[in-house]
Amino acid sequence: MERTNDSLLTEFVLVGLSAHPKLQTVFFVLVLWMYLMILLGNGVLISVIIYDSHLHTPMYFFLCNLSFLDICYTTSSVPLILDSFLTGRKRVSLSGCMVQMFLSFAMGATECVILGMMALDRYVAICYPLRYPIIMSKGTYVPMAAGSWVAGLVDSVVQTSLTTQLPFCANNVINHFVCEILAILKLACADISINVISMAGSNLIVLVIPLLVISISYVFIVATILRIPSTEGKCKAFSTCSAHLTVVIIFYGTIFFMYTKPKSKNSVGTDNQDIVEALISLFCGVMTPMLNPLIYSVRNKDVKTAMKNMLGRKNFSEGI
């Protein structure tokens, strides 16, 4: 296709693994299984937190938000990915592509901010345990969670609005499974310097600042834990934030792995590299939401007890 100024695009084509039909079936089954595990794991965790009044604390309130975010984030993209595995080259309208991009970006940005808020919660809980109930009251942690959602949604509105104003002329083929913002910006036939500057600002606000908050919080947390005289006390204090720290490492680790690895300068293998990067992005995107419920429940006595109580009451009701 040749580029024409008077014929702008109205749809995109998601290539996915259309060049590898045998792999499509394998990845369809694998991604579908992972998506069902995400829905099941996070759905159960949300239900347990809502059901058990002992878990109605700031930490579990943020965790409930995190699980809901993981469900929304994967649901905004995985169904489209599964469809592309079945149909090969998937055609998506421009408006549909922007909606999917808006939802994915909003959920991802919100999760970054939520993780920062969770770090502040752990900082107050460990460094100021006696004042924790007063500082982290309902009037504090609810606005913190609401602010995280607002920040993510506003950031996504800005990025999506700037992207929709770009003209897309001849090339409408996206070497990805979903409408990922960086892949779309590559197709614009206009100057994207404003988008690049905006994305840099976005990364500073929703990635760098929360990461700084997390890092500084854990410096104080570690310093406080080291001052605890007993080994048992140290282990108990660390166990209250180990799950969050694990999630942060996995979440930010996958982000930095996806967006900071060196690019190939060989133009011949650019398309193949794009597909490999898309696969990495896909599995990084579904791996964290799938692992989060396991991380927060496997070694968490409160969640285990709440699950046993919920299942026990359900069995008791069925017996009656």
Coordinates of C-alpha atoms in Angstrom, one line a residue:
M1 CA 0.0 0.0 0.0
E2 CA 1.2 3.5 -0.8
R3 CA 0.7 6.4 1.5
T4 CA -2.0 8.8 0.5
N5 CA -2.8 12.1 2.3
D6 CA -6.5 12.0 1.5
S7 CA -7.2 8.5 2.6
L8 CA -6.7 8.0 6.3
L9 CA -7.1 4.7 8.1
T10 CA -10.3 3.5 9.7
E11 CA -9.0 0.2 11.0
F12 CA -5.8 -1.6 12.0
V13 CA -4.7 -5.2 11.4
L14 CA -3.2 -7.1 14.3
V15 CA -0.7 -9.6 12.8
G16 CA -0.1 -11.6 16.0
L17 CA 1.2 -15.1 15.1
S18 CA -0.6 -15.3 11.7
A19 CA 2.7 -16.4 10.1
H20 CA 2.9 -19.3 12.5
P21 CA -0.5 -21.1 12.5
K22 CA 0.7 -24.1 14.4
L23 CA 1.8 -22.0 17.3
Q24 CA -1.5 -20.1 17.4
T25 CA -3.4 -23.2 18.7
V26 CA -0.7 -23.8 21.4
F27 CA -0.7 -20.2 22.6
F28 CA -4.5 -20.0 22.4
V29 CA -4.8 -22.9 24.9
L30 CA -2.0 -21.6 27.1
V31 CA -3.2 -18.0 27.3
L32 CA -6.8 -19.1 27.8
W33 CA -5.7 -21.3 30.8
M34 CA -3.7 -18.4 32.3
Y35 CA -6.7 -16.0 31.8
L36 CA -9.1 -18.4 33.6
M37 CA -6.6 -18.8 36.4
I38 CA -6.4 -15.0 36.7
L39 CA -10.2 -14.7 36.9
L40 CA -10.5 -17.6 39.4
G41 CA -7.5 -16.6 41.6
N42 CA -8.3 -12.9 41.8
G43 CA -12.0 -13.5 42.0
V44 CA -11.6 -15.8 45.0
L45 CA -9.2 -13.4 46.7
I46 CA -11.7 -10.5 46.3
S47 CA -14.6 -12.7 47.6
V48 CA -12.6 -13.8 50.6
I49 CA -11.6 -10.2 51.5
I50 CA -15.2 -9.0 51.2
Y51 CA -16.6 -12.0 53.1
D52 CA -14.3 -11.9 56.1
S53 CA -14.6 -8.8 58.3
H54 CA -11.2 -9.5 59.8
L55 CA -9.7 -8.6 56.4
H56 CA -11.4 -5.2 56.3
T57 CA -8.1 -3.4 56.8
P58 CA -6.2 -0.9 54.7
M59 CA -3.7 -3.6 53.4
Y60 CA -6.5 -5.9 52.2
F61 CA -8.5 -3.0 50.9
F62 CA -5.6 -2.1 48.6
L63 CA -5.1 -5.8 47.8
C64 CA -8.8 -6.0 46.7
N65 CA -8.2 -3.1 44.4
L66 CA -5.1 -4.7 43.0
S67 CA -7.0 -7.9 42.3
F68 CA -9.8 -6.1 40.6
L69 CA -7.3 -4.1 38.5
D70 CA -5.6 -7.4 37.4
I71 CA -9.0 -8.7 36.3
C72 CA -9.8 -5.5 34.4
Y73 CA -6.4 -5.2 32.9
T74 CA -6.3 -8.7 31.4
T75 CA -10.0 -8.6 30.4
S76 CA -9.3 -5.4 28.4
S77 CA -6.8 -7.3 26.2
V78 CA -6.8 -11.1 26.5
P79 CA -10.2 -11.7 24.8
L80 CA -8.8 -9.8 21.8
I81 CA -5.6 -11.8 21.9
L82 CA -7.5 -15.1 22.0
D83 CA -9.6 -14.0 19.0
S84 CA -6.5 -13.1 17.1
F85 CA -5.1 -16.6 17.7
L86 CA -8.3 -18.1 16.2
T87 CA -8.7 -15.7 13.2
G88 CA -5.1 -15.0 12.3
R89 CA -4.8 -11.4 11.0
K90 CA -7.4 -9.6 13.2
R91 CA -9.0 -6.4 11.9
V92 CA -9.9 -3.8 14.6
S93 CA -11.6 -0.5 14.0
L94 CA -9.7 2.7 14.9
S95 CA -12.2 3.5 17.6
G96 CA -12.2 0.0 19.0
C97 CA -8.4 0.0 19.0
M98 CA -8.3 3.3 21.0
V99 CA -10.9 2.0 23.5
Q100 CA -8.8 -1.1 24.2
M101 CA -5.6 0.9 24.4
F102 CA -7.3 3.4 26.8
L103 CA -8.5 0.6 29.1
S104 CA -5.2 -1.3 29.2
F105 CA -3.1 1.9 29.7
A106 CA -5.5 3.1 32.5
M107 CA -5.4 -0.2 34.4
G108 CA -1.6 -0.5 34.1
A109 CA -1.0 3.1 35.2
T110 CA -3.4 2.7 38.1
E111 CA -1.7 -0.5 39.3
C112 CA 1.7 1.4 39.4
V113 CA 0.2 4.0 41.7
I114 CA -1.7 1.4 43.8
L115 CA 1.6 -0.4 44.5
G116 CA 3.1 2.9 45.7
M117 CA 0.1 3.4 48.0
M118 CA 0.5 -0.1 49.4
A119 CA 4.2 0.6 50.1
L120 CA 3.2 3.7 52.2
D121 CA 0.7 1.5 54.0
R122 CA 3.4 -1.0 54.9
Y123 CA 5.7 1.8 55.9
V124 CA 3.2 3.2 58.4
A125 CA 2.3 -0.3 59.7
I126 CA 5.9 -1.2 60.5
C127 CA 7.5 2.1 61.4
Y128 CA 4.5 3.5 63.4
P129 CA 2.5 0.4 64.6
L130 CA 0.9 2.1 67.5
R131 CA -0.4 5.1 65.4
Y132 CA -1.2 2.9 62.4
P133 CA -5.0 2.7 63.1
I134 CA -5.2 6.4 63.5
I135 CA -3.0 7.4 60.5
M136 CA -4.5 4.8 58.1
S137 CA -8.1 5.3 58.9
K138 CA -10.9 4.8 56.4
G139 CA -10.8 8.5 55.7
T140 CA -7.2 8.1 54.6
Y141 CA -6.9 4.8 52.7
V142 CA -10.1 5.1 50.7
P143 CA -9.1 8.5 49.1
M144 CA -5.6 7.0 48.5
A145 CA -7.1 4.2 46.5
A146 CA -9.6 6.6 44.7
G147 CA -6.7 8.9 43.9
S148 CA -4.8 6.0 42.3
W149 CA -7.7 5.3 40.0
V150 CA -8.2 8.9 39.1
A151 CA -4.4 9.3 38.3
G152 CA -4.5 6.2 36.1
L153 CA -7.7 7.2 34.2
V154 CA -6.5 10.8 33.7
D155 CA -3.1 9.7 32.4
S156 CA -4.8 7.3 30.0
V157 CA -7.2 10.0 28.8
V158 CA -4.3 12.3 28.0
Q159 CA -2.3 9.6 26.2
T160 CA -5.2 8.2 24.2
S161 CA -6.5 11.7 23.3
L162 CA -3.0 12.7 21.9
T163 CA -2.9 9.4 20.0
T164 CA -6.3 9.8 18.4
Q165 CA -5.2 13.2 17.0
L166 CA -2.5 11.6 15.0
P167 CA -3.1 10.7 11.3
F168 CA -2.5 7.1 10.3
C169 CA -2.1 6.9 6.5
A170 CA -0.8 3.9 4.6
N171 CA 0.6 1.3 7.0
N172 CA -2.1 -0.2 9.2
V173 CA -0.4 -3.4 10.2
I174 CA 0.4 -3.7 13.9
N175 CA 3.1 -6.4 14.8
H176 CA 1.4 -7.1 18.1
F177 CA -1.5 -9.0 19.6
V178 CA -3.3 -5.9 21.0
C179 CA -3.4 -2.2 20.3
E180 CA -0.3 -1.3 22.3
I181 CA 0.4 2.4 22.4
L182 CA 4.1 2.2 21.4
A183 CA 3.2 -0.1 18.5
I184 CA 0.5 2.3 17.3
L185 CA 2.8 5.4 17.5
K186 CA 5.2 3.7 15.1
L187 CA 2.4 3.8 12.4
A188 CA 1.7 7.5 12.7
C189 CA 2.5 9.5 9.5
A190 CA 3.1 12.8 11.5
D191 CA 5.5 14.2 14.1
I192 CA 5.0 12.4 17.4
S193 CA 7.4 14.5 19.5
I194 CA 4.5 15.7 21.6
N195 CA 3.4 12.1 22.2
V196 CA 7.0 11.2 23.2
I197 CA 7.3 14.1 25.6
S198 CA 3.8 13.2 27.1
M199 CA 4.8 9.6 27.5
A200 CA 8.0 10.6 29.2
G201 CA 6.0 12.7 31.6
S202 CA 3.6 9.9 32.1
N203 CA 6.4 7.5 32.9
L204 CA 7.8 9.9 35.5
I205 CA 4.4 10.3 37.2
V206 CA 3.1 6.7 37.2
L207 CA 6.3 4.7 37.1
V208 CA 9.3 6.6 38.5
I209 CA 7.5 8.5 41.4
P210 CA 5.7 5.4 42.7
L211 CA 9.0 3.4 42.4
L212 CA 10.8 6.1 44.4
V213 CA 8.0 6.0 47.0
I214 CA 8.3 2.2 47.2
S215 CA 12.2 2.4 47.4
I216 CA 12.2 5.1 50.1
S217 CA 9.5 3.3 52.1
Y218 CA 11.4 0.0 52.1
V219 CA 14.6 1.8 53.2
F220 CA 12.8 2.9 56.3
I221 CA 11.0 -0.4 56.7
V222 CA 14.3 -2.4 56.6
A223 CA 16.0 0.0 59.0
T224 CA 13.1 -0.4 61.4
I225 CA 13.1 -4.2 61.1
L226 CA 16.8 -4.4 61.8
R227 CA 16.3 -2.5 65.1
I228 CA 13.9 -5.1 66.4
P229 CA 15.8 -7.1 69.0
S230 CA 14.2 -10.6 68.6
T231 CA 14.6 -12.8 65.5
E232 CA 10.9 -13.8 65.7
G233 CA 9.9 -10.1 65.7
K234 CA 12.0 -9.4 62.7
C235 CA 10.5 -12.4 60.8
K236 CA 7.0 -11.4 61.7
A237 CA 7.5 -7.8 60.6
F238 CA 9.1 -8.8 57.3
S239 CA 6.4 -11.3 56.6
T240 CA 3.8 -8.5 56.6
C241 CA 5.5 -6.8 53.6
S242 CA 7.3 -9.7 51.8
A243 CA 4.3 -10.4 49.6
H244 CA 4.0 -6.8 48.4
L245 CA 7.8 -6.6 47.8
T246 CA 7.6 -9.8 45.7
V247 CA 4.8 -8.4 43.6
V248 CA 6.7 -5.1 43.1
I249 CA 9.8 -6.9 42.0
I250 CA 7.9 -9.0 39.5
F251 CA 5.8 -6.1 38.2
Y252 CA 8.6 -3.6 37.8
G253 CA 11.0 -6.2 36.7
T254 CA 8.8 -7.2 33.8
I255 CA 8.2 -3.6 32.8
F256 CA 12.0 -2.8 32.7
F257 CA 12.7 -6.0 30.9
M258 CA 10.1 -5.2 28.2
Y259 CA 11.0 -1.6 27.6
T260 CA 14.7 -1.3 28.3
K261 CA 16.2 -4.2 26.4
P262 CA 18.4 -3.2 23.4
K263 CA 16.7 -3.0 20.0
S264 CA 18.0 -4.8 17.0
K265 CA 19.5 -2.6 14.2
N266 CA 19.0 -5.3 11.6
S267 CA 16.0 -4.1 9.5
V268 CA 15.5 -7.6 8.0
G269 CA 14.6 -9.1 11.4
T270 CA 12.6 -6.2 12.7
D271 CA 9.2 -7.8 12.2
N272 CA 10.4 -11.0 13.9
Q273 CA 11.8 -9.0 16.7
D274 CA 8.5 -7.2 17.1
I275 CA 6.6 -10.5 17.3
V276 CA 9.1 -11.8 19.9
E277 CA 8.7 -8.6 21.9
A278 CA 4.9 -8.9 21.6
L279 CA 5.1 -12.5 23.0
I280 CA 7.3 -11.4 25.9
S281 CA 4.9 -8.5 26.6
L282 CA 1.9 -10.9 26.4
F283 CA 3.3 -13.3 29.0
C284 CA 4.7 -10.6 31.2
G285 CA 1.3 -9.0 31.1
V286 CA -0.6 -12.1 32.2
M287 CA 2.1 -13.6 34.5
T288 CA 1.9 -10.9 37.2
P289 CA -1.9 -10.9 37.5
M290 CA -1.8 -14.8 37.7
L291 CA 0.9 -14.9 40.4
N292 CA -0.5 -12.1 42.6
P293 CA -3.3 -14.2 44.3
L294 CA -0.8 -17.0 44.9
I295 CA 1.8 -14.7 46.4
Y296 CA -0.7 -13.1 48.7
S297 CA -2.4 -16.3 49.8
V298 CA 0.2 -19.1 49.9
R299 CA 2.1 -17.7 53.0
N300 CA -0.6 -15.5 54.4
K301 CA -2.3 -17.1 57.4
D302 CA -5.1 -14.5 57.5
V303 CA -6.2 -15.2 53.9
K304 CA -5.9 -19.0 54.5
T305 CA -8.0 -18.8 57.6
A306 CA -10.6 -16.7 55.9
M307 CA -10.8 -19.1 52.9
K308 CA -11.2 -22.1 55.3
N309 CA -14.0 -20.2 57.2
M310 CA -15.8 -19.3 54.0
L311 CA -15.6 -22.8 52.6
G312 CA -16.6 -24.3 56.0
R313 CA -19.6 -22.1 56.3
K314 CA -20.6 -22.9 52.7
N315 CA -20.4 -26.7 53.4
F316 CA -22.3 -26.2 56.6
S317 CA -25.1 -24.4 54.8
E318 CA -25.3 -27.1 52.1
G319 CA -25.5 -29.7 54.8
I320 CA -28.5 -28.0 56.4

